[in-house]
PDB file of C-alpha atoms in Angstrom:
ATOM      1  CA  ASP H   1     -89.090 -45.170  18.272  1.00 53.00           C
ATOM      2  CA  ALA H   2     -86.460 -41.728  18.231  1.00 57.00           C
ATOM      3  CA  LYS H   3     -85.047 -42.155  14.515  1.00 85.00           C
ATOM      4  CA  THR H   4     -80.506 -41.155  14.538  1.00 92.00           C
ATOM      5  CA  THR H   5     -78.753 -39.828  12.152  1.00 94.00           C
ATOM      6  CA  GLN H   6     -74.732 -40.612  11.405  1.00 95.00           C
ATOM      7  CA  PRO H   7     -72.541 -39.929   9.252  1.00 96.00           C
ATOM      8  CA  PRO H   8     -71.416 -42.474   7.371  1.00 94.00           C
ATOM      9  CA  SER H   9     -67.921 -42.673   7.572  1.00 96.00           C
ATOM     10  CA  MET H  10     -65.415 -41.161   9.221  1.00 97.00           C
ATOM     11  CA  ASP H  11     -60.519 -41.229  10.154  1.00 97.00           C
ATOM     12  CA  CYS H  12     -59.201 -42.052  13.248  1.00 96.00           C
ATOM     13  CA  ALA H  13     -55.137 -42.711  13.406  1.00 97.00           C
ATOM     14  CA  GLU H  14     -54.404 -44.843  15.704  1.00 97.00           C
ATOM     15  CA  GLY H  15     -53.400 -44.221  19.546  1.00 96.00           C
ATOM     16  CA  ARG H  16     -56.003 -40.591  18.345  1.00 96.00           C
ATOM     17  CA  ALA H  17     -59.951 -40.755  19.953  1.00 97.00           C
ATOM     18  CA  ALA H  18     -62.218 -41.664  17.756  1.00 97.00           C
ATOM     19  CA  ASN H  19     -65.566 -39.011  18.689  1.00 98.00           C
ATOM     20  CA  LEU H  20     -68.587 -40.865  16.946  1.00 98.00           C
ATOM     21  CA  PRO H  21     -71.469 -38.409  16.226  1.00 97.00           C
ATOM     22  CA  CYS H  22     -74.753 -39.246  17.140  1.00 96.00           C
ATOM     23  CA  ASN H  23     -78.349 -36.976  16.301  1.00 95.00           C
ATOM     24  CA  HIS H  24     -81.375 -37.800  17.627  1.00 93.00           C
ATOM     25  CA  SER H  25     -83.545 -35.206  17.619  1.00 92.00           C
ATOM     26  CA  THR H  26     -86.532 -36.103  18.363  1.00 90.00           C
ATOM     27  CA  ILE H  27     -85.584 -38.580  21.714  1.00 90.00           C
ATOM     28  CA  SER H  28     -88.402 -39.827  24.114  1.00 87.00           C
ATOM     29  CA  GLY H  29     -87.653 -38.483  28.243  1.00 86.00           C
ATOM     30  CA  ASN H  30     -87.757 -42.587  28.142  1.00 85.00           C
ATOM     31  CA  GLU H  31     -86.023 -43.217  25.419  1.00 88.00           C
ATOM     32  CA  TYR H  32     -82.254 -44.568  26.349  1.00 90.00           C
ATOM     33  CA  VAL H  33     -79.066 -43.888  23.368  1.00 92.00           C
ATOM     34  CA  TYR H  34     -77.208 -47.249  22.752  1.00 92.00           C
ATOM     35  CA  TRP H  35     -74.617 -47.876  20.915  1.00 95.00           C
ATOM     36  CA  TYR H  36     -73.077 -51.499  18.989  1.00 94.00           C
ATOM     37  CA  ARG H  37     -70.318 -52.096  16.551  1.00 95.00           C
ATOM     38  CA  GLN H  38     -69.767 -54.692  13.947  1.00 94.00           C
ATOM     39  CA  ILE H  39     -67.075 -55.671  12.875  1.00 92.00           C
ATOM     40  CA  HIS H  40     -66.430 -57.031   9.450  1.00 86.00           C
ATOM     41  CA  SER H  41     -68.897 -59.377   8.826  1.00 81.00           C
ATOM     42  CA  GLN H  42     -69.398 -59.765  11.950  1.00 89.00           C
ATOM     43  CA  GLY H  43     -72.839 -60.199  14.220  1.00 92.00           C
ATOM     44  CA  PRO H  44     -73.421 -55.950  16.002  1.00 92.00           C
ATOM     45  CA  GLN H  45     -71.277 -56.127  18.921  1.00 93.00           C
ATOM     46  CA  TYR H  46     -73.034 -54.148  22.177  1.00 91.00           C
ATOM     47  CA  ILE H  47     -70.356 -51.240  23.348  1.00 95.00           C
ATOM     48  CA  ILE H  48     -72.196 -48.922  25.708  1.00 94.00           C
ATOM     49  CA  HIS H  49     -75.739 -47.183  27.005  1.00 91.00           C
ATOM     50  CA  GLY H  50     -76.916 -44.211  28.777  1.00 92.00           C
ATOM     51  CA  LEU H  51     -79.590 -41.937  30.105  1.00 91.00           C
ATOM     52  CA  LYS H  52     -79.042 -38.420  30.130  1.00 90.00           C
ATOM     53  CA  ASN H  53     -75.948 -39.302  32.381  1.00 86.00           C
ATOM     54  CA  ASN H  54     -72.076 -39.018  30.131  1.00 93.00           C
ATOM     55  CA  GLU H  55     -71.690 -42.518  30.682  1.00 95.00           C
ATOM     56  CA  THR H  56     -68.251 -44.769  30.095  1.00 96.00           C
ATOM     57  CA  ASN H  57     -66.938 -48.178  30.218  1.00 94.00           C
ATOM     58  CA  GLU H  58     -64.070 -49.882  30.064  1.00 93.00           C
ATOM     59  CA  MET H  59     -64.725 -49.986  25.813  1.00 93.00           C
ATOM     60  CA  ALA H  60     -66.432 -46.086  25.265  1.00 97.00           C
ATOM     61  CA  SER H  61     -67.300 -43.234  26.748  1.00 97.00           C
ATOM     62  CA  LEU H  62     -71.311 -41.363  25.850  1.00 97.00           C
ATOM     63  CA  ILE H  63     -71.955 -38.586  25.887  1.00 97.00           C
ATOM     64  CA  ILE H  64     -74.918 -36.927  26.053  1.00 96.00           C
ATOM     65  CA  THR H  65     -75.877 -33.390  25.609  1.00 96.00           C
ATOM     66  CA  GLU H  66     -77.996 -31.964  28.080  1.00 94.00           C
ATOM     67  CA  ASP H  67     -80.903 -32.074  25.859  1.00 94.00           C
ATOM     68  CA  ARG H  68     -80.535 -34.854  24.367  1.00 95.00           C
ATOM     69  CA  LYS H  69     -80.812 -34.532  21.520  1.00 95.00           C
ATOM     70  CA  SER H  70     -76.930 -35.688  20.350  1.00 95.00           C
ATOM     71  CA  SER H  71     -74.932 -38.295  21.533  1.00 96.00           C
ATOM     72  CA  THR H  72     -70.858 -39.081  21.117  1.00 97.00           C
ATOM     73  CA  LEU H  73     -69.135 -41.501  21.389  1.00 98.00           C
ATOM     74  CA  ILE H  74     -65.374 -41.963  22.407  1.00 98.00           C
ATOM     75  CA  LEU H  75     -62.778 -44.371  21.499  1.00 97.00           C
ATOM     76  CA  PRO H  76     -59.885 -42.567  23.655  1.00 96.00           C
ATOM     77  CA  HIS H  77     -57.087 -44.530  22.108  1.00 95.00           C
ATOM     78  CA  ALA H  78     -58.226 -45.567  18.839  1.00 96.00           C
ATOM     79  CA  THR H  79     -56.708 -48.998  17.771  1.00 96.00           C
ATOM     80  CA  LEU H  80     -56.982 -51.082  14.239  1.00 96.00           C
ATOM     81  CA  ARG H  81     -59.118 -53.811  15.949  1.00 95.00           C
ATOM     82  CA  ASP H  82     -61.759 -50.566  15.977  1.00 96.00           C
ATOM     83  CA  THR H  83     -62.197 -49.889  12.817  1.00 97.00           C
ATOM     84  CA  ALA H  84     -66.006 -51.112  12.883  1.00 96.00           C
ATOM     85  CA  VAL H  85     -69.626 -50.078  11.945  1.00 95.00           C
ATOM     86  CA  TYR H  86     -70.780 -47.897  14.620  1.00 97.00           C
ATOM     87  CA  TYR H  87     -74.690 -47.748  15.447  1.00 95.00           C
ATOM     88  CA  CYS H  88     -75.947 -45.422  17.334  1.00 95.00           C
ATOM     89  CA  ILE H  89     -79.943 -46.534  18.207  1.00 91.00           C
ATOM     90  CA  VAL H  90     -82.165 -45.391  21.124  1.00 90.00           C
ATOM     91  CA  GLY H  91     -85.091 -47.124  23.073  1.00 84.00           C
ATOM     92  CA  SER H  92     -86.796 -47.106  25.826  1.00 77.00           C
ATOM     93  CA  TYR H  93     -87.185 -50.568  28.141  1.00 69.00           C
ATOM     94  CA  ASN H  94     -90.622 -50.850  26.417  1.00 67.00           C
ATOM     95  CA  THR H  95     -88.738 -50.776  23.015  1.00 67.00           C
ATOM     96  CA  ASP H  96     -89.284 -53.699  21.668  1.00 64.00           C
ATOM     97  CA  LYS H  97     -87.615 -53.904  18.610  1.00 70.00           C
ATOM     98  CA  LEU H  98     -84.177 -52.027  17.514  1.00 74.00           C
ATOM     99  CA  ILE H  99     -84.116 -49.932  14.096  1.00 78.00           C
ATOM    100  CA  PHE H 100     -81.014 -49.885  13.198  1.00 81.00           C
ATOM    101  CA  GLY H 101     -79.884 -47.240  10.838  1.00 81.00           C
ATOM    102  CA  THR H 102     -76.374 -47.417   7.806  1.00 83.00           C
ATOM    103  CA  GLY H 103     -74.816 -46.376  10.578  1.00 92.00           C
ATOM    104  CA  THR H 104     -70.380 -45.065  10.355  1.00 96.00           C
ATOM    105  CA  ARG H 105     -67.503 -46.546   8.623  1.00 95.00           C
ATOM    106  CA  LEU H 106     -65.269 -46.094  10.797  1.00 97.00           C
ATOM    107  CA  GLN H 107     -61.539 -45.785   9.435  1.00 97.00           C
ATOM    108  CA  VAL H 108     -58.090 -46.526  11.813  1.00 97.00           C
ATOM    109  CA  PHE H 109     -54.951 -45.937  10.162  1.00 96.00           C
ATOM    110  CA  PRO H 110     -51.553 -45.919  10.911  1.00 95.00           C
TER     111      PRO H 110
ATOM    112  CA  ASN O   1     -71.388 -71.292  26.669  1.00 54.00           C
ATOM    113  CA  ALA O   2     -72.733 -70.612  23.107  1.00 69.00           C
ATOM    114  CA  GLY O   3     -74.916 -67.542  23.071  1.00 92.00           C
ATOM    115  CA  VAL O   4     -76.516 -67.347  20.324  1.00 95.00           C
ATOM    116  CA  THR O   5     -75.858 -70.173  17.926  1.00 95.00           C
ATOM    117  CA  GLN O   6     -76.916 -70.237  14.215  1.00 96.00           C
ATOM    118  CA  THR O   7     -76.982 -72.393  10.920  1.00 95.00           C
ATOM    119  CA  PRO O   8     -76.173 -73.164   8.534  1.00 96.00           C
ATOM    120  CA  LYS O   9     -73.437 -70.633   8.065  1.00 94.00           C
ATOM    121  CA  PHE O  10     -73.350 -70.815   4.568  1.00 95.00           C
ATOM    122  CA  GLN O  11     -76.325 -71.578   2.007  1.00 96.00           C
ATOM    123  CA  VAL O  12     -76.694 -71.053  -1.809  1.00 96.00           C
ATOM    124  CA  LEU O  13     -80.302 -71.884  -3.215  1.00 96.00           C
ATOM    125  CA  LYS O  14     -81.917 -72.240  -6.462  1.00 97.00           C
ATOM    126  CA  THR O  15     -85.316 -69.700  -7.155  1.00 97.00           C
ATOM    127  CA  GLY O  16     -87.837 -70.880  -5.484  1.00 97.00           C
ATOM    128  CA  GLN O  17     -85.966 -73.805  -3.402  1.00 97.00           C
ATOM    129  CA  SER O  18     -87.736 -72.959   0.305  1.00 96.00           C
ATOM    130  CA  MET O  19     -84.900 -73.431   3.345  1.00 96.00           C
ATOM    131  CA  THR O  20     -85.159 -72.682   6.611  1.00 97.00           C
ATOM    132  CA  LEU O  21     -82.485 -71.168   8.345  1.00 97.00           C
ATOM    133  CA  GLN O  22     -81.962 -72.598  12.393  1.00 97.00           C
ATOM    134  CA  CYS O  23     -81.064 -70.676  15.372  1.00 97.00           C
ATOM    135  CA  ALA O  24     -80.727 -71.182  19.533  1.00 97.00           C
ATOM    136  CA  GLN O  25     -79.911 -69.387  22.324  1.00 96.00           C
ATOM    137  CA  ASP O  26     -78.612 -71.020  24.987  1.00 94.00           C
ATOM    138  CA  MET O  27     -79.169 -67.052  27.099  1.00 90.00           C
ATOM    139  CA  ASN O  28     -82.799 -67.820  28.330  1.00 90.00           C
ATOM    140  CA  HIS O  29     -83.878 -64.027  26.732  1.00 90.00           C
ATOM    141  CA  ASN O  30     -87.350 -64.271  26.110  1.00 89.00           C
ATOM    142  CA  SER O  31     -86.937 -61.854  23.343  1.00 89.00           C
ATOM    143  CA  MET O  32     -85.023 -63.250  19.768  1.00 93.00           C
ATOM    144  CA  TYR O  33     -84.783 -61.194  16.430  1.00 93.00           C
ATOM    145  CA  TRP O  34     -84.415 -62.371  12.458  1.00 96.00           C
ATOM    146  CA  TYR O  35     -82.544 -59.209  10.991  1.00 95.00           C
ATOM    147  CA  ARG O  36     -80.808 -59.187   7.219  1.00 95.00           C
ATOM    148  CA  GLN O  37     -78.004 -56.921   6.072  1.00 94.00           C
ATOM    149  CA  ASP O  38     -77.851 -57.280   2.611  1.00 92.00           C
ATOM    150  CA  PRO O  39     -73.945 -55.902   1.220  1.00 85.00           C
ATOM    151  CA  GLY O  40     -72.944 -52.398   2.348  1.00 79.00           C
ATOM    152  CA  MET O  41     -76.716 -51.139   4.291  1.00 82.00           C
ATOM    153  CA  GLY O  42     -77.338 -51.867   8.071  1.00 84.00           C
ATOM    154  CA  LEU O  43     -79.090 -54.162   9.511  1.00 88.00           C
ATOM    155  CA  ARG O  44     -83.236 -54.482   8.534  1.00 91.00           C
ATOM    156  CA  LEU O  45     -85.742 -56.238  10.879  1.00 91.00           C
ATOM    157  CA  ILE O  46     -87.451 -58.682   8.953  1.00 95.00           C
ATOM    158  CA  TYR O  47     -89.105 -60.597  12.388  1.00 94.00           C
ATOM    159  CA  TYR O  48     -88.912 -60.644  16.195  1.00 92.00           C
ATOM    160  CA  SER O  49     -90.697 -62.916  18.955  1.00 92.00           C
ATOM    161  CA  ALA O  50     -91.178 -61.042  22.554  1.00 87.00           C
ATOM    162  CA  SER O  51     -92.325 -64.269  24.041  1.00 88.00           C
ATOM    163  CA  GLU O  52     -92.287 -68.023  23.194  1.00 90.00           C
ATOM    164  CA  GLY O  53     -95.650 -68.461  21.118  1.00 89.00           C
ATOM    165  CA  THR O  54     -95.664 -64.316  19.987  1.00 92.00           C
ATOM    166  CA  THR O  55     -94.390 -63.204  16.377  1.00 95.00           C
ATOM    167  CA  ASP O  56     -94.332 -59.453  14.614  1.00 92.00           C
ATOM    168  CA  LYS O  57     -93.250 -57.698  11.771  1.00 93.00           C
ATOM    169  CA  GLY O  58     -90.177 -56.294  11.410  1.00 90.00           C
ATOM    170  CA  GLU O  59     -89.966 -53.304   8.549  1.00 88.00           C
ATOM    171  CA  VAL O  60     -88.824 -56.190   5.692  1.00 94.00           C
ATOM    172  CA  PRO O  61     -91.043 -59.451   6.939  1.00 96.00           C
ATOM    173  CA  ASN O  62     -92.371 -60.583   2.643  1.00 96.00           C
ATOM    174  CA  GLY O  63     -90.934 -63.599   2.248  1.00 96.00           C
ATOM    175  CA  TYR O  64     -89.899 -65.539   4.781  1.00 97.00           C
ATOM    176  CA  ASN O  65     -92.050 -67.184   7.645  1.00 97.00           C
ATOM    177  CA  VAL O  66     -90.765 -67.338  11.733  1.00 97.00           C
ATOM    178  CA  SER O  67     -92.338 -69.963  14.036  1.00 96.00           C
ATOM    179  CA  ARG O  68     -90.485 -69.805  18.201  1.00 96.00           C
ATOM    180  CA  LEU O  69     -90.626 -73.177  18.698  1.00 86.00           C
ATOM    181  CA  ASN O  70     -89.473 -73.046  21.989  1.00 94.00           C
ATOM    182  CA  LYS O  71     -88.391 -70.073  24.496  1.00 94.00           C
ATOM    183  CA  ARG O  72     -84.681 -71.362  23.469  1.00 96.00           C
ATOM    184  CA  GLU O  73     -85.300 -71.342  19.250  1.00 96.00           C
ATOM    185  CA  PHE O  74     -86.973 -69.351  16.698  1.00 97.00           C
ATOM    186  CA  SER O  75     -86.594 -70.061  12.819  1.00 97.00           C
ATOM    187  CA  LEU O  76     -87.275 -68.771   9.999  1.00 98.00           C
ATOM    188  CA  ARG O  77     -88.537 -70.057   6.846  1.00 97.00           C
ATOM    189  CA  LEU O  78     -87.876 -68.533   3.272  1.00 96.00           C
ATOM    190  CA  GLU O  79     -90.929 -70.554   1.615  1.00 93.00           C
ATOM    191  CA  SER O  80     -90.117 -69.445  -2.051  1.00 96.00           C
ATOM    192  CA  ALA O  81     -86.091 -67.898  -2.295  1.00 96.00           C
ATOM    193  CA  ALA O  82     -85.998 -64.446  -5.111  1.00 97.00           C
ATOM    194  CA  PRO O  83     -82.492 -63.369  -6.164  1.00 96.00           C
ATOM    195  CA  SER O  84     -83.872 -60.009  -3.977  1.00 96.00           C
ATOM    196  CA  GLN O  85     -83.860 -62.191  -0.725  1.00 97.00           C
ATOM    197  CA  THR O  86     -79.367 -62.654  -1.476  1.00 96.00           C
ATOM    198  CA  SER O  87     -78.334 -61.450   2.250  1.00 96.00           C
ATOM    199  CA  VAL O  88     -75.956 -62.575   5.674  1.00 96.00           C
ATOM    200  CA  TYR O  89     -79.236 -62.814   8.158  1.00 97.00           C
ATOM    201  CA  PHE O  90     -78.627 -62.526  11.541  1.00 97.00           C
ATOM    202  CA  CYS O  91     -80.278 -63.581  14.672  1.00 97.00           C
ATOM    203  CA  ALA O  92     -80.308 -61.597  18.242  1.00 94.00           C
ATOM    204  CA  THR O  93     -82.182 -62.417  21.658  1.00 93.00           C
ATOM    205  CA  GLN O  94     -83.052 -59.627  24.495  1.00 88.00           C
ATOM    206  CA  GLU O  95     -83.516 -59.991  28.101  1.00 76.00           C
ATOM    207  CA  THR O  96     -87.056 -57.632  27.783  1.00 66.00           C
ATOM    208  CA  GLY O  97     -87.823 -55.588  29.998  1.00 62.00           C
ATOM    209  CA  LEU O  98     -83.800 -55.797  31.109  1.00 59.00           C
ATOM    210  CA  ASN O  99     -81.490 -53.146  28.390  1.00 67.00           C
ATOM    211  CA  LEU O 100     -81.360 -52.823  24.785  1.00 71.00           C
ATOM    212  CA  MET O 101     -78.630 -54.963  25.452  1.00 82.00           C
ATOM    213  CA  MET O 102     -78.894 -57.530  22.023  1.00 87.00           C
ATOM    214  CA  PHE O 103     -77.098 -60.445  21.516  1.00 91.00           C
ATOM    215  CA  PHE O 104     -76.333 -61.826  18.087  1.00 94.00           C
ATOM    216  CA  GLY O 105     -75.267 -64.554  16.750  1.00 95.00           C
ATOM    217  CA  SER O 106     -71.869 -64.985  13.588  1.00 94.00           C
ATOM    218  CA  GLY O 107     -74.418 -64.886  11.355  1.00 95.00           C
ATOM    219  CA  THR O 108     -76.313 -66.919   7.845  1.00 96.00           C
ATOM    220  CA  GLN O 109     -74.484 -66.168   4.294  1.00 96.00           C
ATOM    221  CA  LEU O 110     -76.955 -66.284   2.369  1.00 96.00           C
ATOM    222  CA  SER O 111     -77.183 -66.606  -1.780  1.00 96.00           C
ATOM    223  CA  VAL O 112     -80.462 -67.239  -4.481  1.00 96.00           C
ATOM    224  CA  LEU O 113     -79.325 -67.846  -7.188  1.00 96.00           C
TER     225      LEU O 113
END
């Protein structure tokens, strides 16, 4: 399974867009990019996933580069409740185990 | 629907004691997982079960055993607890073959003294 690299921490002002990058340069053709987040000590929560097209849902947008070697999770209007650790993970439908890295700790400040 | 239920929520053990962490799901998912999360760290996979009757090791299986009792339940056992096993344990489920959307329980905070 491809590995991912994320910055350890980021800050964002409330109301501004939070752009969280992820590098997955060894991703293979059938692997998706998934994003989860973990608020405080709760269990991780699914946010969004994509293969090669950009995706948007009620929580966030996912932008995947054309070569698929990196992606960006966008929270369009960050709130204090978006303060969490965000995990970028890659895997295919054949993957039977997900490997989480250390993620990016996003701090949203007033 | 309760989703993924873990019991207990908190537990304190002495070194050498044994215990079983329970996980039950009502989502009818095939795959179930056990992760541990040490303070300030990401999640590490201990064991997983792709279907009823099968289990496989993850990244950090030493010191643990698992049992997939049926499709709903997946338990994690510590036979002889050690301080290094102090951690938060998360159970998760996934519907294999559809996508990698996983659903997590609320966690069990375990302290081994």
